[in-house]
Short mmCIF file of C-alpha atoms and ligand atoms in Angstrom, two decimals:
data_model
loop_
_atom_site.label_atom_id
_atom_site.label_comp_id
_atom_site.label_asym_id
_atom_site.label_seq_id
_atom_site.Cartn_x
_atom_site.Cartn_y
_atom_site.Cartn_z
CA MET A 78 72.55 37.54 -17.82
CA SER A 79 73.29 33.58 -18.06
CA SER A 80 71.33 31.20 -20.57
CA ALA A 81 70.45 27.77 -20.60
CA THR A 82 69.96 24.86 -23.48
CA ALA A 83 67.40 21.75 -22.35
CA PHE A 84 66.11 19.34 -24.25
CA ALA A 85 63.12 16.63 -24.22
CA PRO A 86 62.00 14.09 -25.60
CA ALA A 87 59.55 12.43 -26.98
CA THR A 88 56.74 10.27 -24.71
CA VAL A 89 54.50 8.10 -25.29
CA ALA A 90 50.83 8.82 -23.87
CA ASN A 91 48.01 6.78 -22.67
CA VAL A 92 49.71 3.99 -22.47
CA GLY A 93 47.18 1.62 -24.10
CA SER A 94 44.62 1.48 -21.17
CA ALA A 95 45.54 4.04 -19.29
CA PHE A 96 43.64 7.21 -21.06
CA ASP A 97 45.57 10.45 -19.42
CA VAL A 98 46.72 8.95 -16.29
CA LEU A 99 49.86 7.79 -18.04
CA GLY A 100 52.74 8.38 -20.24
CA PHE A 101 56.83 7.26 -20.33
CA ALA A 102 59.09 8.74 -22.30
CA LEU A 103 61.32 7.87 -25.08
CA GLU A 104 65.75 8.35 -24.85
CA HIS A 105 65.46 10.63 -29.01
CA PRO A 106 63.82 12.50 -30.85
CA GLY A 107 63.29 15.59 -28.98
CA ASP A 108 63.30 19.62 -28.88
CA CYS A 109 65.40 22.19 -28.43
CA VAL A 110 65.15 25.51 -25.99
CA HIS A 111 68.10 28.02 -25.80
CA ALA A 112 66.20 29.83 -22.63
CA SER A 113 68.58 33.77 -21.88
CA VAL A 114 67.16 35.68 -19.38
CA SER A 115 67.05 39.61 -20.53
CA ALA A 116 66.53 42.53 -18.70
CA SER A 117 63.92 43.63 -20.99
CA SER A 118 60.66 42.66 -19.26
CA GLY A 119 58.03 40.20 -20.40
CA VAL A 120 59.13 36.62 -22.29
CA ARG A 121 60.16 36.54 -26.12
CA ILE A 122 60.60 34.17 -29.18
CA LEU A 123 63.40 34.92 -30.45
CA GLY A 124 63.31 31.73 -33.58
CA ILE A 125 61.91 28.22 -33.92
CA GLU A 126 63.67 25.86 -36.05
CA GLY A 127 62.25 22.81 -37.68
CA ASP A 128 58.81 23.66 -37.69
CA GLY A 129 58.26 24.63 -41.04
CA GLY A 130 56.77 27.65 -40.14
CA ARG A 131 54.39 26.86 -39.10
CA LEU A 132 54.36 27.23 -35.01
CA PRO A 133 52.88 30.48 -33.26
CA ARG A 134 56.06 33.00 -33.13
CA ASP A 135 53.31 34.87 -30.76
CA PRO A 136 54.41 33.54 -27.45
CA LEU A 137 50.75 34.05 -25.73
CA LYS A 138 50.49 30.94 -28.16
CA ASN A 139 53.49 28.96 -28.36
CA THR A 140 53.01 25.60 -26.21
CA ALA A 141 57.00 27.16 -24.71
CA GLY A 142 56.19 31.09 -24.34
CA VAL A 143 52.54 30.34 -22.79
CA SER A 144 54.54 28.33 -20.72
CA VAL A 145 57.88 30.00 -19.32
CA ARG A 146 54.90 33.49 -19.32
CA ALA A 147 53.12 31.13 -16.18
CA LEU A 148 56.82 30.24 -14.13
CA LEU A 149 58.23 33.66 -14.94
CA ASP A 150 54.09 35.14 -13.45
CA HIS A 151 55.38 32.43 -11.09
CA LEU A 152 57.66 34.25 -9.61
CA VAL A 153 57.04 37.80 -9.69
CA ALA A 154 54.19 36.20 -7.13
CA GLY A 155 56.80 35.50 -5.35
CA ASP A 156 59.43 37.94 -5.43
CA ALA A 157 58.22 41.75 -7.16
CA SER A 158 62.14 41.98 -8.17
CA LEU A 159 62.37 39.67 -10.88
CA ALA A 160 58.94 42.08 -12.44
CA SER A 161 62.49 43.82 -14.34
CA LEU A 162 63.27 40.54 -16.09
CA GLY A 163 62.80 38.33 -19.26
CA LEU A 164 62.97 35.64 -21.13
CA ASP A 165 64.05 34.92 -25.56
CA LEU A 166 63.57 31.87 -26.45
CA THR A 167 64.88 29.98 -28.68
CA ILE A 168 63.58 26.58 -30.08
CA ARG A 169 65.07 24.17 -32.39
CA LYS A 170 61.97 21.37 -32.91
CA GLY A 171 62.80 17.84 -33.43
CA LEU A 172 59.79 16.77 -33.24
CA PRO A 173 57.25 16.70 -36.11
CA ILE A 174 53.50 18.87 -34.96
CA GLY A 175 50.90 16.14 -34.17
CA SER A 176 52.92 13.31 -34.48
CA GLY A 177 50.97 11.55 -31.56
CA LEU A 178 54.62 11.59 -29.44
CA GLY A 179 54.08 15.09 -27.70
CA SER A 180 55.61 17.37 -29.54
CA SER A 181 53.78 20.33 -28.14
CA SER A 182 55.07 18.96 -24.07
CA ALA A 183 58.19 18.58 -25.00
CA SER A 184 58.92 22.24 -26.06
CA ALA A 185 57.14 23.52 -23.04
CA VAL A 186 59.45 21.17 -20.52
CA ALA A 187 62.22 22.42 -22.47
CA ALA A 188 61.28 25.69 -22.89
CA VAL A 189 59.90 26.15 -18.38
CA VAL A 190 63.89 23.19 -17.86
CA ALA A 191 65.60 25.83 -19.94
CA ALA A 192 64.26 28.87 -18.19
CA ASN A 193 65.16 27.87 -14.54
CA ALA A 194 68.31 27.33 -15.19
CA ALA A 195 69.08 30.34 -17.25
CA LEU A 196 67.33 31.71 -13.90
CA GLY A 197 69.82 29.74 -11.04
CA GLU A 198 67.04 27.57 -10.92
CA PRO A 199 64.35 28.59 -8.71
CA LEU A 200 62.06 25.67 -8.30
CA ALA A 201 62.85 21.86 -7.82
CA ARG A 202 62.18 19.87 -11.50
CA SER A 203 58.40 18.57 -9.61
CA GLU A 204 57.69 21.93 -9.47
CA LEU A 205 58.11 23.37 -13.34
CA LEU A 206 55.03 20.86 -13.95
CA PRO A 207 52.45 23.37 -13.24
CA PHE A 208 53.33 25.44 -15.53
CA ALA A 209 54.42 23.04 -18.40
CA MET A 210 51.35 22.05 -17.79
CA GLU A 211 49.65 25.84 -19.87
CA GLY A 212 51.66 25.01 -22.24
CA GLU A 213 49.28 21.83 -23.25
CA ARG A 214 46.04 23.76 -22.93
CA VAL A 215 47.06 25.80 -25.32
CA ALA A 216 48.52 22.85 -27.26
CA CYS A 217 45.19 21.42 -27.83
CA GLY A 218 42.50 23.47 -24.92
CA THR A 219 43.23 20.78 -21.61
CA ALA A 220 45.94 20.40 -19.64
CA HIS A 221 46.62 16.72 -19.63
CA ALA A 222 49.96 16.11 -17.90
CA ASP A 223 50.67 12.34 -19.31
CA ASN A 224 53.01 13.99 -22.38
CA VAL A 225 54.41 16.56 -20.00
CA ALA A 226 55.47 14.81 -16.88
CA PRO A 227 56.65 12.09 -18.24
CA ALA A 228 58.86 15.04 -20.40
CA LEU A 229 59.73 16.08 -17.80
CA LEU A 230 61.11 13.73 -14.93
CA GLY A 231 60.97 10.59 -16.73
CA GLY A 232 60.88 7.18 -16.36
CA PHE A 233 56.60 6.02 -16.54
CA VAL A 234 54.17 8.55 -15.44
CA LEU A 235 51.39 7.71 -13.02
CA ILE A 236 48.97 11.01 -12.66
CA ARG A 237 46.55 9.34 -10.26
CA SER A 238 44.80 12.64 -9.99
CA TYR A 239 44.33 16.26 -11.66
CA GLU A 240 42.87 18.28 -8.65
CA PRO A 241 44.16 17.93 -6.90
CA LEU A 242 47.08 17.07 -9.24
CA ASP A 243 48.89 14.39 -7.16
CA VAL A 244 51.47 12.73 -9.90
CA VAL A 245 53.87 9.53 -8.51
CA MET A 246 57.00 8.30 -10.11
CA LEU A 247 57.32 4.82 -11.17
CA PRO A 248 60.48 3.30 -12.77
CA ALA A 249 61.70 2.61 -15.98
CA PRO A 250 61.62 -0.97 -16.65
CA PRO A 251 65.04 -1.48 -18.52
CA GLN A 252 64.05 -4.87 -19.89
CA ALA A 253 60.79 -2.59 -22.10
CA LEU A 254 62.45 -1.73 -25.05
CA VAL A 255 59.73 0.78 -27.23
CA VAL A 256 58.78 0.88 -30.68
CA VAL A 257 57.79 3.31 -31.85
CA ALA A 258 56.16 3.86 -36.12
CA THR A 259 54.64 7.51 -36.96
CA PRO A 260 53.62 7.98 -39.82
CA HIS A 261 53.40 10.57 -42.01
CA ILE A 262 49.96 12.48 -41.64
CA GLU A 263 49.36 14.82 -38.48
CA LEU A 264 46.14 13.81 -36.30
CA ASN A 265 45.20 16.91 -34.18
CA THR A 266 44.75 16.06 -30.28
CA HIS A 267 41.66 18.37 -29.96
CA ASP A 268 40.14 17.12 -32.57
CA ALA A 269 41.06 12.94 -31.70
CA ARG A 270 39.54 14.63 -28.35
CA ARG A 271 35.74 15.62 -30.31
CA VAL A 272 35.37 11.84 -31.04
CA LEU A 273 35.42 10.26 -28.03
CA ARG A 274 32.22 9.20 -26.19
CA ARG A 275 31.24 10.39 -23.10
CA SER A 276 30.32 8.41 -21.33
CA VAL A 277 30.87 3.88 -21.26
CA PRO A 278 29.98 0.54 -20.77
CA LEU A 279 30.91 -1.12 -17.09
CA SER A 280 32.39 -3.77 -18.68
CA ALA A 281 34.81 -1.94 -20.86
CA ALA A 282 35.51 0.00 -16.71
CA VAL A 283 35.49 -2.72 -15.93
CA ALA A 284 38.13 -3.99 -18.85
CA GLN A 285 39.56 -1.36 -18.13
CA TRP A 286 40.95 -0.79 -14.53
CA GLY A 287 42.02 -4.65 -14.50
CA ASN A 288 44.49 -3.78 -16.96
CA VAL A 289 46.06 0.11 -16.15
CA ALA A 290 45.84 -2.70 -12.68
CA ALA A 291 48.58 -4.31 -14.58
CA LEU A 292 50.65 -1.84 -17.01
CA VAL A 293 51.40 -1.32 -13.51
CA ALA A 294 52.33 -4.18 -11.84
CA GLY A 295 53.70 -5.16 -15.11
CA ILE A 296 56.62 -1.62 -14.56
CA PHE A 297 57.52 -2.93 -11.17
CA GLN A 298 57.47 -5.93 -11.51
CA GLY A 299 59.81 -5.72 -15.16
CA ASP A 300 58.22 -8.33 -16.52
CA VAL A 301 57.48 -7.56 -20.64
CA ALA A 302 54.88 -9.94 -21.14
CA LEU A 303 52.63 -8.23 -18.20
CA MET A 304 52.54 -5.10 -19.75
CA GLY A 305 52.03 -5.91 -22.93
CA ARG A 306 49.29 -7.70 -22.68
CA ALA A 307 48.43 -5.17 -20.03
CA LEU A 308 48.03 -2.08 -23.44
CA GLU A 309 44.67 -3.52 -24.68
CA ASP A 310 42.04 -0.74 -24.32
CA LYS A 311 38.05 -1.48 -24.20
CA ILE A 312 37.46 2.31 -24.35
CA ILE A 313 40.25 3.98 -26.57
CA GLU A 314 41.33 3.13 -28.98
CA PRO A 315 38.54 1.65 -31.07
CA GLU A 316 37.75 5.38 -31.74
CA ARG A 317 40.39 6.77 -32.43
CA SER A 318 41.90 3.80 -34.92
CA GLN A 319 39.24 4.69 -37.48
CA LEU A 320 41.43 7.72 -37.65
CA ILE A 321 44.29 6.24 -38.56
CA PRO A 322 44.51 4.18 -41.66
CA GLY A 323 45.58 0.64 -42.03
CA PHE A 324 45.76 0.86 -37.74
CA SER A 325 44.27 -2.88 -37.51
CA ALA A 326 46.85 -3.76 -40.40
CA VAL A 327 49.79 -1.97 -38.71
CA LYS A 328 49.06 -3.75 -35.13
CA SER A 329 48.25 -6.98 -36.27
CA ALA A 330 51.86 -6.62 -37.84
CA ALA A 331 53.35 -6.16 -34.81
CA LEU A 332 51.90 -8.82 -32.57
CA ASP A 333 52.81 -11.36 -35.93
CA ALA A 334 56.48 -9.98 -35.77
CA GLY A 335 56.38 -10.98 -32.09
CA ALA A 336 55.65 -7.98 -29.90
CA LEU A 337 54.30 -8.45 -26.43
CA GLY A 338 51.34 -5.74 -27.75
CA CYS A 339 50.58 -2.62 -29.13
CA SER A 340 48.60 0.47 -29.47
CA ILE A 341 47.65 4.28 -30.14
CA SER A 342 50.92 6.40 -29.44
CA GLY A 343 48.77 9.51 -27.08
CA SER A 344 46.42 10.22 -29.47
CA GLY A 345 48.20 9.78 -33.10
CA PRO A 346 49.18 8.48 -35.82
CA SER A 347 52.24 7.01 -34.14
CA ILE A 348 51.88 3.88 -33.04
CA PHE A 349 53.87 1.89 -30.02
CA ALA A 350 54.73 -2.02 -29.47
CA LEU A 351 56.63 -3.75 -26.42
CA CYS A 352 59.74 -5.71 -27.18
CA ARG A 353 62.01 -7.45 -24.89
CA SER A 354 65.11 -7.01 -26.82
CA ARG A 355 66.69 -4.55 -29.18
CA GLN A 356 66.16 -7.22 -32.58
CA SER A 357 62.85 -8.42 -31.40
CA ALA A 358 62.07 -4.13 -31.46
CA GLU A 359 64.35 -3.83 -34.66
CA ARG A 360 62.40 -6.47 -36.36
CA VAL A 361 58.29 -5.43 -34.85
CA GLY A 362 59.86 -2.03 -36.46
CA GLU A 363 60.72 -3.21 -39.81
CA SER A 364 57.11 -5.18 -40.12
CA MET A 365 55.30 -2.38 -38.51
CA GLN A 366 57.04 -0.11 -41.72
CA LEU A 367 56.07 -2.40 -43.82
CA ALA A 368 52.12 -2.46 -42.91
CA PHE A 369 51.90 1.65 -43.50
CA SER A 370 53.45 0.98 -46.67
CA GLN A 371 50.64 -0.71 -48.26
CA VAL A 372 48.29 1.78 -46.84
CA PRO A 373 50.19 3.67 -48.86
CA LEU A 374 52.15 6.25 -46.51
CA SER A 375 55.42 6.38 -45.11
CA ALA A 376 56.64 6.15 -41.59
CA THR A 377 59.14 6.51 -39.35
CA VAL A 378 60.29 4.13 -37.04
CA HIS A 379 62.32 4.11 -33.60
CA VAL A 380 63.83 2.25 -30.96
CA SER A 381 63.46 3.37 -27.37
CA PRO A 382 64.69 1.92 -24.22
CA VAL A 383 62.20 3.85 -21.95
CA ASN A 384 63.93 7.39 -20.05
CA PRO A 385 64.50 7.27 -16.79
CA LEU A 386 65.70 11.28 -17.08
CA GLY A 387 63.57 12.82 -18.59
CA ALA A 388 64.41 15.84 -19.93
CA THR A 389 68.54 16.80 -19.21
CA ILE A 390 70.19 20.38 -19.38
CA VAL A 391 72.47 20.30 -22.45
CA ALA A 392 74.47 23.89 -22.25
CA ARG A 393 74.74 26.45 -19.49
CA GLY A 394 75.55 30.38 -20.00
N1 LIG B 496 45.87 11.83 -23.42
C1 LIG B 496 46.02 12.58 -23.96
C2 LIG B 496 45.06 12.36 -25.07
C3 LIG B 496 47.26 12.69 -25.40
O1 LIG B 496 45.05 11.10 -25.82
O2 LIG B 496 44.35 13.30 -25.57
C4 LIG B 496 47.63 13.42 -26.06
O3 LIG B 496 48.19 14.58 -25.68
#
């Protein structure tokens, strides 16, 4: 019987204008999952560290457990001799829950990558995506892929279509540095999706199309200024920003300190900004933290380039 441990990074989903269709990976922080093949069938969660006892240990309710269960069911359907095998999971959370950094996705991705490695890599990395998306469905009610796909594959990932699933990997421009400020409050993605209106004016849709296309062009050209301008979000940010205390002040602080663009990370409450240098990113991070402190809210700041790799195997047993 073998085992493996995988790390999956935090992700910034939506990237301003591209709701549900674009996301990118950071280098850190992230979650680790250890998966161990067992002779006793089924998926078990042996332990979770770093969640304060809040995440479900029931594998049918836990994002990592559900993803690995879906992977195992798929493999057993193709090879009945695997039906007697099981997988034991141990999860180490490095990501805060409900932070807008793709916490549930990181656990799901680390779990399927570790499980696949422990089983001897029956599937290619990209084939793991639908199983990790099942974890997202249990975590927040919809199987969107804009956190899961970049956590798994790295770089920027575009989801052109959900049915059928059509995922396009984009480069990770080394010129871009990302600042993410995470206030110490929680926002539930399910709730943050419920506040969104179901239809949008044509003028807002036109502006959004322009920005999403410009964002993709900026990514390919390594043009961080264009990427920053293209974060402008006329549809989602005006509604969700009301759920984030101090959003306007933090965004203004980031832009005044030199950020090239700024928006909500995923469904919030984290706020991210794009910068061209580490020095600028550090200045922007301090300004965002100061603006949050005036709310008053304490906030953690991370500065990272876009992570081109996504999840990695950190140990094999
Ligand atoms: N696209 C998703 C949303 C990401 O904004 O609801 C959060 O998980």
